[in-house]
Amino acid sequence: GEDGIGSAALAFEHSDVASNIASPTHPVDAMRQPYADLVVDLVTAPATGLSGSPIQVSWNVTNNGIGPTDQTTWYDDVFISPDPAGSGWRSLGSFTHASPLGVGDSYSRSVEVTLPADASGTQYIFVRTGGPFEFIYTTNNTNRSDPVAVTFVPPPQVDLQVVVVTG
């Protein structure tokens, strides 16, 4: 019209009469804030351990996201499983992390956990972290480490014998 309202449909396009609408060939993710992506790596544990005894487990957590963590406190959990896929996890401990983590920043932790008294053969240690907002399409959205194998050594056999009896 003469007042300029609705005149966009009448814009001069010379000889280009193709559609003025297009969309990208890929999905576009919109989010309310830049996300963190906490990745557990560099997990170490001894290759062998005694059932019912403590072992030292160490790991690194790195923020590979595009934003800092939105929380300052979360937990790192240590689990043990009879298979490398992680089914049948049993908790060995939960450890608090209490500071924000910026993009590209990391922290290291080393703890002592007690192996189950009934464990035998080869078991697998996992470390999982979590808490801060992480976008659903990040590359390592499991927040857990790869498995670390620990072979259990049975405790030495004890043969108690009575040597003195007094009455």
PDB file of C-alpha atoms in Angstrom:
ATOM      1  CA  GLY A   1       0.000   0.000   0.000  1.00  0.00           C
ATOM      2  CA  GLU A   2       0.938   3.627  -0.082  1.00  0.00           C
ATOM      3  CA  ASP A   3       1.753   3.672   3.658  1.00  0.00           C
ATOM      4  CA  GLY A   4       4.490   1.054   3.180  1.00  0.00           C
ATOM      5  CA  ILE A   5       2.610  -1.744   4.944  1.00  0.00           C
ATOM      6  CA  GLY A   6       2.573  -4.870   2.832  1.00  0.00           C
ATOM      7  CA  SER A   7       4.826  -3.311   0.227  1.00  0.00           C
ATOM      8  CA  ALA A   8       7.521  -5.995   0.728  1.00  0.00           C
ATOM      9  CA  ALA A   9       5.530  -8.283  -1.540  1.00  0.00           C
ATOM     10  CA  LEU A  10       5.872  -5.668  -4.230  1.00  0.00           C
ATOM     11  CA  ALA A  11       9.666  -5.243  -3.921  1.00  0.00           C
ATOM     12  CA  PHE A  12      11.462  -4.920  -7.218  1.00  0.00           C
ATOM     13  CA  GLU A  13      13.497  -8.091  -7.938  1.00  0.00           C
ATOM     14  CA  HIS A  14      14.454  -7.405 -11.574  1.00  0.00           C
ATOM     15  CA  SER A  15      14.625 -10.790 -13.314  1.00  0.00           C
ATOM     16  CA  ASP A  16      15.132 -12.931 -10.121  1.00  0.00           C
ATOM     17  CA  VAL A  17      11.717 -14.352  -9.346  1.00  0.00           C
ATOM     18  CA  ALA A  18      12.916 -17.412  -7.340  1.00  0.00           C
ATOM     19  CA  SER A  19      11.587 -18.124  -3.862  1.00  0.00           C
ATOM     20  CA  ASN A  20      12.792 -15.804  -1.096  1.00  0.00           C
ATOM     21  CA  ILE A  21      12.616 -18.612   1.483  1.00  0.00           C
ATOM     22  CA  ALA A  22      15.304 -21.205   2.202  1.00  0.00           C
ATOM     23  CA  SER A  23      16.416 -23.433   5.047  1.00  0.00           C
ATOM     24  CA  PRO A  24      19.736 -25.074   5.944  1.00  0.00           C
ATOM     25  CA  THR A  25      20.405 -28.692   5.009  1.00  0.00           C
ATOM     26  CA  HIS A  26      21.190 -29.557   8.653  1.00  0.00           C
ATOM     27  CA  PRO A  27      19.382 -29.149  11.970  1.00  0.00           C
ATOM     28  CA  VAL A  28      20.100 -26.005  13.973  1.00  0.00           C
ATOM     29  CA  ASP A  29      20.364 -26.423  17.725  1.00  0.00           C
ATOM     30  CA  ALA A  30      19.099 -23.560  19.852  1.00  0.00           C
ATOM     31  CA  MET A  31      19.918 -23.561  23.534  1.00  0.00           C
ATOM     32  CA  ARG A  32      19.347 -21.268  26.467  1.00  0.00           C
ATOM     33  CA  GLN A  33      23.033 -21.182  27.462  1.00  0.00           C
ATOM     34  CA  PRO A  34      26.412 -22.438  26.236  1.00  0.00           C
ATOM     35  CA  TYR A  35      26.864 -26.016  27.391  1.00  0.00           C
ATOM     36  CA  ALA A  36      29.630 -27.798  29.258  1.00  0.00           C
ATOM     37  CA  ASP A  37      30.757 -31.275  28.189  1.00  0.00           C
ATOM     38  CA  LEU A  38      32.518 -33.054  31.041  1.00  0.00           C
ATOM     39  CA  VAL A  39      34.715 -35.907  29.818  1.00  0.00           C
ATOM     40  CA  VAL A  40      36.378 -38.410  32.173  1.00  0.00           C
ATOM     41  CA  ASP A  41      39.755 -39.564  30.895  1.00  0.00           C
ATOM     42  CA  LEU A  42      43.159 -40.831  32.034  1.00  0.00           C
ATOM     43  CA  VAL A  43      41.682 -43.263  34.559  1.00  0.00           C
ATOM     44  CA  THR A  44      44.321 -45.396  36.271  1.00  0.00           C
ATOM     45  CA  ALA A  45      44.064 -48.244  38.772  1.00  0.00           C
ATOM     46  CA  PRO A  46      46.384 -51.109  39.702  1.00  0.00           C
ATOM     47  CA  ALA A  47      46.269 -54.128  37.371  1.00  0.00           C
ATOM     48  CA  THR A  48      45.596 -56.438  40.326  1.00  0.00           C
ATOM     49  CA  GLY A  49      43.865 -56.119  43.665  1.00  0.00           C
ATOM     50  CA  LEU A  50      42.875 -58.196  46.667  1.00  0.00           C
ATOM     51  CA  SER A  51      39.184 -58.767  47.310  1.00  0.00           C
ATOM     52  CA  GLY A  52      38.066 -56.616  50.245  1.00  0.00           C
ATOM     53  CA  SER A  53      41.214 -54.462  50.108  1.00  0.00           C
ATOM     54  CA  PRO A  54      41.746 -50.811  49.128  1.00  0.00           C
ATOM     55  CA  ILE A  55      43.189 -49.647  45.798  1.00  0.00           C
ATOM     56  CA  GLN A  56      44.097 -46.194  44.477  1.00  0.00           C
ATOM     57  CA  VAL A  57      42.014 -44.900  41.515  1.00  0.00           C
ATOM     58  CA  SER A  58      42.998 -41.687  39.703  1.00  0.00           C
ATOM     59  CA  TRP A  59      41.323 -39.744  36.882  1.00  0.00           C
ATOM     60  CA  ASN A  60      41.024 -36.459  34.986  1.00  0.00           C
ATOM     61  CA  VAL A  61      37.833 -34.567  34.125  1.00  0.00           C
ATOM     62  CA  THR A  62      37.963 -32.005  31.278  1.00  0.00           C
ATOM     63  CA  ASN A  63      35.293 -29.553  30.098  1.00  0.00           C
ATOM     64  CA  ASN A  64      35.226 -30.011  26.297  1.00  0.00           C
ATOM     65  CA  GLY A  65      32.045 -27.929  25.914  1.00  0.00           C
ATOM     66  CA  ILE A  66      31.487 -24.399  24.623  1.00  0.00           C
ATOM     67  CA  GLY A  67      30.617 -22.875  28.007  1.00  0.00           C
ATOM     68  CA  PRO A  68      31.623 -23.109  31.662  1.00  0.00           C
ATOM     69  CA  THR A  69      29.775 -25.399  34.055  1.00  0.00           C
ATOM     70  CA  ASP A  70      26.549 -23.842  35.318  1.00  0.00           C
ATOM     71  CA  GLN A  71      26.970 -25.497  38.721  1.00  0.00           C
ATOM     72  CA  THR A  72      29.899 -25.352  41.100  1.00  0.00           C
ATOM     73  CA  THR A  73      29.312 -28.677  42.873  1.00  0.00           C
ATOM     74  CA  TRP A  74      28.814 -32.181  41.485  1.00  0.00           C
ATOM     75  CA  TYR A  75      29.943 -35.746  42.132  1.00  0.00           C
ATOM     76  CA  ASP A  76      32.484 -38.079  40.573  1.00  0.00           C
ATOM     77  CA  ASP A  77      31.414 -41.693  41.133  1.00  0.00           C
ATOM     78  CA  VAL A  78      33.633 -44.786  41.009  1.00  0.00           C
ATOM     79  CA  PHE A  79      31.980 -48.062  39.999  1.00  0.00           C
ATOM     80  CA  ILE A  80      33.019 -51.651  39.444  1.00  0.00           C
ATOM     81  CA  SER A  81      31.444 -54.036  36.936  1.00  0.00           C
ATOM     82  CA  PRO A  82      31.999 -57.661  35.940  1.00  0.00           C
ATOM     83  CA  ASP A  83      31.987 -56.731  32.229  1.00  0.00           C
ATOM     84  CA  PRO A  84      33.589 -53.966  30.135  1.00  0.00           C
ATOM     85  CA  ALA A  85      30.192 -52.686  28.946  1.00  0.00           C
ATOM     86  CA  GLY A  86      29.370 -51.651  32.512  1.00  0.00           C
ATOM     87  CA  SER A  87      26.249 -53.701  33.218  1.00  0.00           C
ATOM     88  CA  GLY A  88      25.701 -54.647  36.842  1.00  0.00           C
ATOM     89  CA  TRP A  89      27.648 -51.656  38.215  1.00  0.00           C
ATOM     90  CA  ARG A  90      28.363 -51.535  41.933  1.00  0.00           C
ATOM     91  CA  SER A  91      29.339 -48.280  43.611  1.00  0.00           C
ATOM     92  CA  LEU A  92      32.794 -48.021  45.190  1.00  0.00           C
ATOM     93  CA  GLY A  93      32.389 -44.397  46.256  1.00  0.00           C
ATOM     94  CA  SER A  94      31.105 -40.922  45.436  1.00  0.00           C
ATOM     95  CA  PHE A  95      33.399 -37.879  45.661  1.00  0.00           C
ATOM     96  CA  THR A  96      32.363 -34.218  45.651  1.00  0.00           C
ATOM     97  CA  HIS A  97      33.912 -31.706  43.232  1.00  0.00           C
ATOM     98  CA  ALA A  98      33.358 -28.142  44.449  1.00  0.00           C
ATOM     99  CA  SER A  99      34.391 -25.455  41.954  1.00  0.00           C
ATOM    100  CA  PRO A 100      33.257 -24.356  38.483  1.00  0.00           C
ATOM    101  CA  LEU A 101      35.073 -25.650  35.412  1.00  0.00           C
ATOM    102  CA  GLY A 102      35.726 -23.334  32.474  1.00  0.00           C
ATOM    103  CA  VAL A 103      35.970 -24.306  28.818  1.00  0.00           C
ATOM    104  CA  GLY A 104      39.119 -26.395  28.286  1.00  0.00           C
ATOM    105  CA  ASP A 105      39.840 -26.563  32.026  1.00  0.00           C
ATOM    106  CA  SER A 106      40.329 -29.848  33.853  1.00  0.00           C
ATOM    107  CA  TYR A 107      40.980 -31.280  37.275  1.00  0.00           C
ATOM    108  CA  SER A 108      42.646 -34.447  38.538  1.00  0.00           C
ATOM    109  CA  ARG A 109      41.625 -36.611  41.428  1.00  0.00           C
ATOM    110  CA  SER A 110      43.079 -39.629  43.204  1.00  0.00           C
ATOM    111  CA  VAL A 111      41.101 -41.599  45.803  1.00  0.00           C
ATOM    112  CA  GLU A 112      41.295 -44.838  47.719  1.00  0.00           C
ATOM    113  CA  VAL A 113      38.343 -47.204  47.304  1.00  0.00           C
ATOM    114  CA  THR A 114      37.759 -50.634  48.822  1.00  0.00           C
ATOM    115  CA  LEU A 115      37.167 -53.511  46.432  1.00  0.00           C
ATOM    116  CA  PRO A 116      34.191 -55.781  47.157  1.00  0.00           C
ATOM    117  CA  ALA A 117      35.042 -58.774  49.351  1.00  0.00           C
ATOM    118  CA  ASP A 118      33.093 -61.116  47.065  1.00  0.00           C
ATOM    119  CA  ALA A 119      34.718 -60.015  43.783  1.00  0.00           C
ATOM    120  CA  SER A 120      36.824 -62.442  41.793  1.00  0.00           C
ATOM    121  CA  GLY A 121      38.411 -62.760  38.368  1.00  0.00           C
ATOM    122  CA  THR A 122      38.679 -59.698  36.126  1.00  0.00           C
ATOM    123  CA  GLN A 123      36.460 -56.740  37.026  1.00  0.00           C
ATOM    124  CA  TYR A 124      36.271 -53.285  35.430  1.00  0.00           C
ATOM    125  CA  ILE A 125      36.573 -49.910  37.135  1.00  0.00           C
ATOM    126  CA  PHE A 126      34.605 -46.942  35.717  1.00  0.00           C
ATOM    127  CA  VAL A 127      34.525 -43.292  36.771  1.00  0.00           C
ATOM    128  CA  ARG A 128      31.443 -41.179  36.022  1.00  0.00           C
ATOM    129  CA  THR A 129      30.973 -37.444  36.521  1.00  0.00           C
ATOM    130  CA  GLY A 130      27.903 -35.276  36.190  1.00  0.00           C
ATOM    131  CA  GLY A 131      25.757 -32.427  37.369  1.00  0.00           C
ATOM    132  CA  PRO A 132      26.284 -29.374  35.124  1.00  0.00           C
ATOM    133  CA  PHE A 133      24.066 -28.627  32.108  1.00  0.00           C
ATOM    134  CA  GLU A 134      25.348 -30.579  29.118  1.00  0.00           C
ATOM    135  CA  PHE A 135      23.773 -30.296  25.706  1.00  0.00           C
ATOM    136  CA  ILE A 136      22.252 -33.532  24.428  1.00  0.00           C
ATOM    137  CA  TYR A 137      24.331 -33.784  21.244  1.00  0.00           C
ATOM    138  CA  THR A 138      27.829 -33.662  22.741  1.00  0.00           C
ATOM    139  CA  THR A 139      30.292 -36.314  21.616  1.00  0.00           C
ATOM    140  CA  ASN A 140      30.804 -37.998  24.993  1.00  0.00           C
ATOM    141  CA  ASN A 141      27.375 -37.698  26.544  1.00  0.00           C
ATOM    142  CA  THR A 142      27.864 -40.724  28.806  1.00  0.00           C
ATOM    143  CA  ASN A 143      30.033 -38.696  31.242  1.00  0.00           C
ATOM    144  CA  ARG A 144      31.880 -41.890  32.093  1.00  0.00           C
ATOM    145  CA  SER A 145      35.310 -43.275  31.457  1.00  0.00           C
ATOM    146  CA  ASP A 146      36.347 -46.268  29.441  1.00  0.00           C
ATOM    147  CA  PRO A 147      36.749 -49.400  31.584  1.00  0.00           C
ATOM    148  CA  VAL A 148      39.979 -50.128  33.449  1.00  0.00           C
ATOM    149  CA  ALA A 149      40.540 -53.863  34.067  1.00  0.00           C
ATOM    150  CA  VAL A 150      41.533 -55.047  37.544  1.00  0.00           C
ATOM    151  CA  THR A 151      42.228 -58.743  38.129  1.00  0.00           C
ATOM    152  CA  PHE A 152      41.321 -59.908  41.602  1.00  0.00           C
ATOM    153  CA  VAL A 153      43.779 -62.052  43.477  1.00  0.00           C
ATOM    154  CA  PRO A 154      42.200 -64.223  46.156  1.00  0.00           C
ATOM    155  CA  PRO A 155      43.505 -63.551  49.646  1.00  0.00           C
ATOM    156  CA  PRO A 156      45.978 -66.086  50.962  1.00  0.00           C
ATOM    157  CA  GLN A 157      44.463 -69.189  52.493  1.00  0.00           C
ATOM    158  CA  VAL A 158      44.561 -69.187  56.257  1.00  0.00           C
ATOM    159  CA  ASP A 159      45.055 -72.473  58.035  1.00  0.00           C
ATOM    160  CA  LEU A 160      44.540 -71.980  61.764  1.00  0.00           C
ATOM    161  CA  GLN A 161      45.582 -74.812  64.009  1.00  0.00           C
ATOM    162  CA  VAL A 162      45.089 -75.205  67.728  1.00  0.00           C
ATOM    163  CA  VAL A 163      48.502 -75.506  69.397  1.00  0.00           C
ATOM    164  CA  VAL A 164      47.742 -75.130  73.091  1.00  0.00           C
ATOM    165  CA  VAL A 165      44.636 -75.883  75.098  1.00  0.00           C
ATOM    166  CA  THR A 166      44.491 -75.017  78.777  1.00  0.00           C
ATOM    167  CA  GLY A 167      41.763 -75.837  81.220  1.00  0.00           C
TER     168      GLY A 167
END
